[in-house]
PDB file of C-alpha atoms in Angstrom:
ATOM      1  CA  MET A  11      41.808-185.775 -51.821  1.00  0.00           C
ATOM      2  CA  VAL A  12      41.008-182.664 -53.818  1.00  0.00           C
ATOM      3  CA  GLN A  13      38.337-180.288 -52.683  1.00  0.00           C
ATOM      4  CA  GLU A  14      34.998-180.793 -54.380  1.00  0.00           C
ATOM      5  CA  THR A  15      34.209-178.098 -56.906  1.00  0.00           C
ATOM      6  CA  SER A  16      31.235-177.163 -59.060  1.00  0.00           C
ATOM      7  CA  GLU A  17      30.503-178.873 -62.353  1.00  0.00           C
ATOM      8  CA  PRO A  18      33.624-179.144 -64.543  1.00  0.00           C
ATOM      9  CA  LYS A  19      34.168-176.182 -66.819  1.00  0.00           C
ATOM     10  CA  ASN A  20      32.585-176.379 -70.255  1.00  0.00           C
ATOM     11  CA  LEU A  21      35.358-176.437 -72.845  1.00  0.00           C
ATOM     12  CA  LYS A  22      33.540-174.181 -75.322  1.00  0.00           C
ATOM     13  CA  LYS A  23      32.982-171.542 -72.649  1.00  0.00           C
ATOM     14  CA  LEU A  24      36.578-171.829 -71.502  1.00  0.00           C
ATOM     15  CA  LEU A  25      37.828-171.210 -75.030  1.00  0.00           C
ATOM     16  CA  LYS A  26      35.953-167.902 -75.078  1.00  0.00           C
ATOM     17  CA  ARG A  27      37.280-166.419 -71.846  1.00  0.00           C
ATOM     18  CA  ARG A  28      40.550-165.790 -70.060  1.00  0.00           C
ATOM     19  CA  TYR A  29      41.692-167.457 -66.864  1.00  0.00           C
ATOM     20  CA  ARG A  30      44.390-166.975 -64.242  1.00  0.00           C
ATOM     21  CA  PHE A  31      47.439-169.222 -64.369  1.00  0.00           C
ATOM     22  CA  LYS A  32      48.712-169.751 -60.811  1.00  0.00           C
ATOM     23  CA  ALA A  33      52.074-171.484 -61.203  1.00  0.00           C
ATOM     24  CA  ARG A  34      53.032-171.281 -57.537  1.00  0.00           C
ATOM     25  CA  SER A  35      49.728-172.839 -56.496  1.00  0.00           C
ATOM     26  CA  TYR A  36      50.180-175.666 -58.985  1.00  0.00           C
ATOM     27  CA  PHE A  37      53.648-176.493 -57.670  1.00  0.00           C
ATOM     28  CA  GLN A  38      52.332-176.454 -54.117  1.00  0.00           C
ATOM     29  CA  HIS A  39      49.344-178.634 -54.982  1.00  0.00           C
ATOM     30  CA  GLY A  40      51.556-180.932 -57.038  1.00  0.00           C
ATOM     31  CA  TRP A  41      53.930-181.389 -54.110  1.00  0.00           C
ATOM     32  CA  LYS A  42      50.997-182.242 -51.844  1.00  0.00           C
ATOM     33  CA  ILE A  43      49.763-184.855 -54.329  1.00  0.00           C
ATOM     34  CA  PHE A  44      53.254-186.299 -54.616  1.00  0.00           C
ATOM     35  CA  LYS A  45      53.717-186.538 -50.838  1.00  0.00           C
ATOM     36  CA  GLU A  46      50.438-188.419 -50.456  1.00  0.00           C
ATOM     37  CA  ASN A  47      51.243-190.905 -53.221  1.00  0.00           C
ATOM     38  CA  TRP A  48      55.037-190.825 -53.481  1.00  0.00           C
ATOM     39  CA  LEU A  49      55.562-194.571 -53.159  1.00  0.00           C
ATOM     40  CA  LEU A  50      53.186-195.474 -56.004  1.00  0.00           C
ATOM     41  CA  LEU A  51      54.371-192.589 -58.214  1.00  0.00           C
ATOM     42  CA  VAL A  52      58.020-193.551 -57.765  1.00  0.00           C
ATOM     43  CA  ALA A  53      57.184-197.230 -58.315  1.00  0.00           C
ATOM     44  CA  TYR A  54      55.357-196.423 -61.544  1.00  0.00           C
ATOM     45  CA  PHE A  55      58.231-194.258 -62.748  1.00  0.00           C
ATOM     46  CA  ALA A  56      60.555-197.197 -62.042  1.00  0.00           C
ATOM     47  CA  VAL A  57      58.348-199.375 -64.280  1.00  0.00           C
ATOM     48  CA  VAL A  58      58.386-196.803 -67.097  1.00  0.00           C
ATOM     49  CA  ALA A  59      62.151-196.265 -66.737  1.00  0.00           C
ATOM     50  CA  SER A  60      62.782-200.018 -66.813  1.00  0.00           C
ATOM     51  CA  ILE A  61      60.762-200.461 -70.005  1.00  0.00           C
ATOM     52  CA  THR A  62      62.586-197.507 -71.567  1.00  0.00           C
ATOM     53  CA  ALA A  63      65.962-198.979 -70.604  1.00  0.00           C
ATOM     54  CA  ALA A  64      64.946-202.373 -72.009  1.00  0.00           C
ATOM     55  CA  LEU A  65      64.056-200.818 -75.378  1.00  0.00           C
ATOM     56  CA  ILE A  66      67.367-198.939 -75.486  1.00  0.00           C
ATOM     57  CA  ILE A  67      69.264-202.133 -74.712  1.00  0.00           C
ATOM     58  CA  LEU A  68      67.316-203.939 -77.431  1.00  0.00           C
ATOM     59  CA  ALA A  69      68.329-201.267 -79.938  1.00  0.00           C
ATOM     60  CA  LEU A  70      71.988-201.089 -78.924  1.00  0.00           C
ATOM     61  CA  TRP A  71      72.749-204.727 -78.099  1.00  0.00           C
ATOM     62  CA  LYS A  72      74.146-206.144 -81.320  1.00  0.00           C
ATOM     63  CA  PRO A  73      72.510-203.330 -83.324  1.00  0.00           C
ATOM     64  CA  SER A  74      70.816-204.320 -86.541  1.00  0.00           C
ATOM     65  CA  LYS A  75      67.976-203.052 -88.692  1.00  0.00           C
ATOM     66  CA  LEU A  76      65.672-205.552 -87.007  1.00  0.00           C
ATOM     67  CA  SER A  77      66.570-204.528 -83.441  1.00  0.00           C
ATOM     68  CA  LEU A  78      66.366-200.813 -84.238  1.00  0.00           C
ATOM     69  CA  THR A  79      63.058-201.208 -86.066  1.00  0.00           C
ATOM     70  CA  SER A  80      61.620-203.345 -83.265  1.00  0.00           C
ATOM     71  CA  SER A  81      62.664-200.799 -80.638  1.00  0.00           C
ATOM     72  CA  LEU A  82      61.153-197.915 -82.593  1.00  0.00           C
ATOM     73  CA  ILE A  83      57.845-199.708 -83.144  1.00  0.00           C
ATOM     74  CA  LEU A  84      57.595-200.777 -79.508  1.00  0.00           C
ATOM     75  CA  GLY A  85      58.564-197.293 -78.372  1.00  0.00           C
ATOM     76  CA  PHE A  86      55.912-195.598 -80.504  1.00  0.00           C
ATOM     77  CA  ALA A  87      53.310-198.069 -79.239  1.00  0.00           C
ATOM     78  CA  LEU A  88      54.211-198.119 -75.540  1.00  0.00           C
ATOM     79  CA  PHE A  89      55.561-194.711 -74.586  1.00  0.00           C
ATOM     80  CA  PRO A  90      52.405-192.587 -75.152  1.00  0.00           C
ATOM     81  CA  PRO A  91      50.102-194.703 -72.925  1.00  0.00           C
ATOM     82  CA  LEU A  92      52.882-195.422 -70.419  1.00  0.00           C
ATOM     83  CA  TRP A  93      53.673-191.756 -69.794  1.00  0.00           C
ATOM     84  CA  ALA A  94      49.979-190.904 -69.922  1.00  0.00           C
ATOM     85  CA  GLY A  95      49.598-193.350 -67.051  1.00  0.00           C
ATOM     86  CA  PHE A  96      50.811-190.655 -64.678  1.00  0.00           C
ATOM     87  CA  PHE A  97      47.809-188.496 -65.514  1.00  0.00           C
ATOM     88  CA  GLN A  98      45.498-191.504 -65.371  1.00  0.00           C
ATOM     89  CA  GLY A  99      46.688-192.345 -61.880  1.00  0.00           C
ATOM     90  CA  ILE A 100      46.657-188.784 -60.576  1.00  0.00           C
ATOM     91  CA  PHE A 101      43.169-188.126 -61.969  1.00  0.00           C
ATOM     92  CA  THR A 102      41.958-191.340 -60.341  1.00  0.00           C
ATOM     93  CA  PHE A 103      43.296-190.033 -57.045  1.00  0.00           C
ATOM     94  CA  PHE A 104      41.525-186.708 -57.628  1.00  0.00           C
ATOM     95  CA  GLN A 105      38.234-188.474 -58.219  1.00  0.00           C
ATOM     96  CA  THR A 106      38.354-191.177 -55.543  1.00  0.00           C
ATOM     97  CA  GLY A 107      40.954-190.140 -52.986  1.00  0.00           C
ATOM     98  CA  ARG A 108      42.644-193.515 -53.467  1.00  0.00           C
ATOM     99  CA  LEU A 109      45.323-194.756 -55.837  1.00  0.00           C
ATOM    100  CA  LYS A 110      46.562-198.230 -56.724  1.00  0.00           C
ATOM    101  CA  LEU A 111      49.345-199.233 -59.097  1.00  0.00           C
ATOM    102  CA  PRO A 112      46.953-200.820 -61.652  1.00  0.00           C
ATOM    103  CA  ASP A 113      45.164-197.453 -61.976  1.00  0.00           C
ATOM    104  CA  PHE A 114      48.116-196.049 -63.902  1.00  0.00           C
ATOM    105  CA  PHE A 115      47.784-198.678 -66.615  1.00  0.00           C
ATOM    106  CA  ARG A 116      44.167-197.818 -67.415  1.00  0.00           C
ATOM    107  CA  SER A 117      45.630-195.224 -69.794  1.00  0.00           C
ATOM    108  CA  PHE A 118      46.038-198.079 -72.288  1.00  0.00           C
ATOM    109  CA  SER A 119      42.285-197.895 -72.921  1.00  0.00           C
ATOM    110  CA  ASN A 120      43.094-194.749 -74.957  1.00  0.00           C
ATOM    111  CA  ILE A 121      46.160-196.177 -76.660  1.00  0.00           C
ATOM    112  CA  ALA A 122      45.116-195.446 -80.269  1.00  0.00           C
ATOM    113  CA  GLN A 123      44.312-191.767 -79.680  1.00  0.00           C
ATOM    114  CA  LEU A 124      47.438-191.296 -77.566  1.00  0.00           C
ATOM    115  CA  ILE A 125      49.724-192.819 -80.202  1.00  0.00           C
ATOM    116  CA  VAL A 126      48.289-190.780 -83.067  1.00  0.00           C
ATOM    117  CA  ALA A 127      48.222-187.550 -81.018  1.00  0.00           C
ATOM    118  CA  ASN A 128      51.807-187.890 -79.830  1.00  0.00           C
ATOM    119  CA  LEU A 129      53.099-188.881 -83.254  1.00  0.00           C
ATOM    120  CA  LEU A 130      51.331-185.995 -85.005  1.00  0.00           C
ATOM    121  CA  ALA A 131      52.395-183.526 -82.302  1.00  0.00           C
ATOM    122  CA  ALA A 132      56.013-184.689 -82.640  1.00  0.00           C
ATOM    123  CA  VAL A 133      55.902-184.201 -86.418  1.00  0.00           C
ATOM    124  CA  LEU A 134      54.411-180.712 -86.115  1.00  0.00           C
ATOM    125  CA  ILE A 135      56.930-179.715 -83.445  1.00  0.00           C
ATOM    126  CA  PHE A 136      59.798-181.064 -85.554  1.00  0.00           C
ATOM    127  CA  VAL A 137      58.582-179.095 -88.566  1.00  0.00           C
ATOM    128  CA  GLY A 138      58.144-176.011 -86.427  1.00  0.00           C
ATOM    129  CA  CYS A 139      61.599-176.281 -84.886  1.00  0.00           C
ATOM    130  CA  PHE A 140      63.812-177.464 -87.722  1.00  0.00           C
ATOM    131  CA  VAL A 141      62.148-177.456 -91.124  1.00  0.00           C
ATOM    132  CA  SER A 142      61.020-173.860 -90.654  1.00  0.00           C
ATOM    133  CA  LEU A 143      64.621-172.949 -89.664  1.00  0.00           C
ATOM    134  CA  ILE A 144      63.282-170.969 -86.699  1.00  0.00           C
ATOM    135  CA  PHE A 145      62.390-172.455 -83.347  1.00  0.00           C
ATOM    136  CA  ILE A 146      59.474-170.198 -82.460  1.00  0.00           C
ATOM    137  CA  PRO A 147      56.648-172.261 -84.092  1.00  0.00           C
ATOM    138  CA  GLY A 148      57.970-175.466 -82.549  1.00  0.00           C
ATOM    139  CA  LEU A 149      58.421-173.853 -79.141  1.00  0.00           C
ATOM    140  CA  TYR A 150      54.881-172.487 -79.352  1.00  0.00           C
ATOM    141  CA  LEU A 151      53.543-176.004 -79.940  1.00  0.00           C
ATOM    142  CA  ILE A 152      55.686-177.648 -77.247  1.00  0.00           C
ATOM    143  CA  VAL A 153      54.026-175.413 -74.680  1.00  0.00           C
ATOM    144  CA  GLY A 154      50.663-175.409 -76.453  1.00  0.00           C
ATOM    145  CA  TYR A 155      50.288-179.183 -76.256  1.00  0.00           C
ATOM    146  CA  LEU A 156      50.854-179.354 -72.488  1.00  0.00           C
ATOM    147  CA  PHE A 157      47.226-180.421 -71.895  1.00  0.00           C
ATOM    148  CA  LEU A 158      47.037-182.702 -74.934  1.00  0.00           C
ATOM    149  CA  THR A 159      47.427-185.977 -73.059  1.00  0.00           C
ATOM    150  CA  PRO A 160      45.248-184.978 -70.075  1.00  0.00           C
ATOM    151  CA  LEU A 161      42.410-184.052 -72.440  1.00  0.00           C
ATOM    152  CA  ILE A 162      42.542-187.483 -74.066  1.00  0.00           C
ATOM    153  CA  ILE A 163      42.738-189.262 -70.699  1.00  0.00           C
ATOM    154  CA  ASP A 164      40.091-187.206 -68.919  1.00  0.00           C
ATOM    155  CA  ARG A 165      37.734-185.896 -71.605  1.00  0.00           C
ATOM    156  CA  ARG A 166      38.220-188.767 -74.069  1.00  0.00           C
ATOM    157  CA  LEU A 167      38.728-186.282 -76.894  1.00  0.00           C
ATOM    158  CA  LYS A 168      39.898-187.445 -80.308  1.00  0.00           C
ATOM    159  CA  PHE A 169      43.497-186.643 -81.109  1.00  0.00           C
ATOM    160  CA  TRP A 170      42.948-183.545 -83.273  1.00  0.00           C
ATOM    161  CA  SER A 171      40.269-182.103 -81.009  1.00  0.00           C
ATOM    162  CA  ALA A 172      42.569-182.596 -78.009  1.00  0.00           C
ATOM    163  CA  MET A 173      45.489-180.965 -79.825  1.00  0.00           C
ATOM    164  CA  GLU A 174      43.510-177.903 -80.858  1.00  0.00           C
ATOM    165  CA  THR A 175      41.702-177.551 -77.527  1.00  0.00           C
ATOM    166  CA  SER A 176      44.994-177.669 -75.628  1.00  0.00           C
ATOM    167  CA  ARG A 177      46.657-175.198 -77.977  1.00  0.00           C
ATOM    168  CA  LEU A 178      43.797-172.681 -77.896  1.00  0.00           C
ATOM    169  CA  ILE A 179      43.373-172.784 -74.125  1.00  0.00           C
ATOM    170  CA  ILE A 180      47.092-172.448 -73.418  1.00  0.00           C
ATOM    171  CA  ALA A 181      47.494-169.659 -76.006  1.00  0.00           C
ATOM    172  CA  LYS A 182      45.510-167.394 -73.662  1.00  0.00           C
ATOM    173  CA  GLN A 183      48.314-167.547 -71.064  1.00  0.00           C
ATOM    174  CA  TRP A 184      51.155-168.842 -73.236  1.00  0.00           C
ATOM    175  CA  PHE A 185      54.009-166.804 -71.718  1.00  0.00           C
ATOM    176  CA  ARG A 186      53.084-167.667 -68.132  1.00  0.00           C
ATOM    177  CA  ILE A 187      52.753-171.332 -69.034  1.00  0.00           C
ATOM    178  CA  PHE A 188      56.052-171.174 -70.936  1.00  0.00           C
ATOM    179  CA  ALA A 189      57.729-169.966 -67.720  1.00  0.00           C
ATOM    180  CA  PHE A 190      56.018-172.837 -65.876  1.00  0.00           C
ATOM    181  CA  VAL A 191      57.364-175.356 -68.404  1.00  0.00           C
ATOM    182  CA  VAL A 192      60.866-173.862 -68.117  1.00  0.00           C
ATOM    183  CA  LEU A 193      60.742-174.257 -64.337  1.00  0.00           C
ATOM    184  CA  LEU A 194      59.652-177.876 -64.746  1.00  0.00           C
ATOM    185  CA  GLY A 195      62.537-178.442 -67.152  1.00  0.00           C
ATOM    186  CA  LEU A 196      65.074-176.883 -64.782  1.00  0.00           C
ATOM    187  CA  MET A 197      63.714-178.981 -61.935  1.00  0.00           C
ATOM    188  CA  ASN A 198      64.202-182.167 -63.961  1.00  0.00           C
ATOM    189  CA  ILE A 199      67.686-181.119 -65.059  1.00  0.00           C
ATOM    190  CA  GLY A 200      68.498-180.728 -61.385  1.00  0.00           C
ATOM    191  CA  GLY A 201      67.079-184.183 -60.736  1.00  0.00           C
ATOM    192  CA  ALA A 202      69.196-185.667 -63.527  1.00  0.00           C
ATOM    193  CA  LEU A 203      72.346-184.123 -62.056  1.00  0.00           C
ATOM    194  CA  ILE A 204      71.862-186.080 -58.832  1.00  0.00           C
ATOM    195  CA  PHE A 205      73.157-189.217 -60.567  1.00  0.00           C
ATOM    196  CA  GLY A 206      69.797-189.454 -62.292  1.00  0.00           C
ATOM    197  CA  LEU A 207      68.172-190.561 -59.029  1.00  0.00           C
ATOM    198  CA  GLY A 208      66.505-187.203 -58.539  1.00  0.00           C
ATOM    199  CA  LEU A 209      64.349-187.920 -61.591  1.00  0.00           C
ATOM    200  CA  PHE A 210      62.439-190.446 -59.498  1.00  0.00           C
ATOM    201  CA  VAL A 211      61.085-187.435 -57.631  1.00  0.00           C
ATOM    202  CA  THR A 212      61.143-184.607 -60.169  1.00  0.00           C
ATOM    203  CA  ILE A 213      59.397-186.380 -63.060  1.00  0.00           C
ATOM    204  CA  PRO A 214      56.402-187.642 -61.027  1.00  0.00           C
ATOM    205  CA  LEU A 215      56.263-184.243 -59.314  1.00  0.00           C
ATOM    206  CA  SER A 216      56.166-182.547 -62.733  1.00  0.00           C
ATOM    207  CA  TYR A 217      53.154-184.640 -63.720  1.00  0.00           C
ATOM    208  CA  CYS A 218      51.465-183.804 -60.417  1.00  0.00           C
ATOM    209  CA  ALA A 219      51.974-180.058 -61.004  1.00  0.00           C
ATOM    210  CA  ILE A 220      50.651-180.256 -64.582  1.00  0.00           C
ATOM    211  CA  ALA A 221      47.660-182.301 -63.398  1.00  0.00           C
ATOM    212  CA  ALA A 222      46.950-179.658 -60.747  1.00  0.00           C
ATOM    213  CA  ALA A 223      47.052-176.939 -63.412  1.00  0.00           C
ATOM    214  CA  TYR A 224      44.745-178.934 -65.684  1.00  0.00           C
ATOM    215  CA  ASP A 225      42.250-179.548 -62.888  1.00  0.00           C
ATOM    216  CA  ASP A 226      42.158-175.855 -61.990  1.00  0.00           C
ATOM    217  CA  ILE A 227      41.941-174.469 -65.517  1.00  0.00           C
ATOM    218  CA  ILE A 228      39.878-177.080 -67.352  1.00  0.00           C
ATOM    219  CA  GLY A 229      38.415-179.225 -64.587  1.00  0.00           C
ATOM    220  CA  LEU A 230      37.960-182.973 -64.538  1.00  0.00           C
ATOM    221  CA  ALA A 231      35.091-184.439 -66.501  1.00  0.00           C
ATOM    222  CA  LYS A 232      33.728-186.069 -63.333  1.00  0.00           C
ATOM    223  CA  LYS A 233      33.276-184.594 -59.898  1.00  0.00           C
ATOM    224  CA  PRO A 234      35.640-185.855 -57.210  1.00  0.00           C
ATOM    225  CA  SER A 235      34.021-188.421 -54.959  1.00  0.00           C
ATOM    226  CA  MET A 236      33.543-187.309 -51.347  1.00  0.00           C
ATOM    227  CA  THR A 237      32.758-190.764 -49.997  1.00  0.00           C
ATOM    228  CA  SER A 238      36.325-191.588 -49.022  1.00  0.00           C
TER     229      SER A 238
END
């Protein structure tokens, strides 16, 4: 259960001022969230990993234009809300102090905005990384869109508003957040090296740490409930 705070920060005011980025605190808070909900977080990751594996098998098993096209379409439609489900579940826990497996899937209520936002972000990052022939613009956007999905899940922002809000807020502490993202990446690489099994811990933990950062910097749209 997160500690009750004052009214969530107004986004317009937040865009006009600086804030402190406390990476160590976010990892600590993320670990606490993970420990309290590890079974459900690992179970949900198993669901997402199974769906991902099924789509890969569909594409590679007797590969054809139809199987590849079907896998791509299903991937574009399912992956954004599925991965966003981590934030949906964690934010539900923040607000109620309880978490159930169906809570993760409520992210599908924002499926259209999530699909468009992720697709457009991927295109812009690709252009920034490869078409421009230098990686700096793409790297800037990779970090800058860290709060893109949480803003859609929590604040119900439209895709472009969420993209720009995330980018502008993170730009204020871009280098510190870049270091945070690098640490998350190294943690997941370490998880992958443990026969891939470590990812069942490191990926949910990464989402918990990002959710903790989002809650501290931006604040949830609703106050946490203190009734539980």
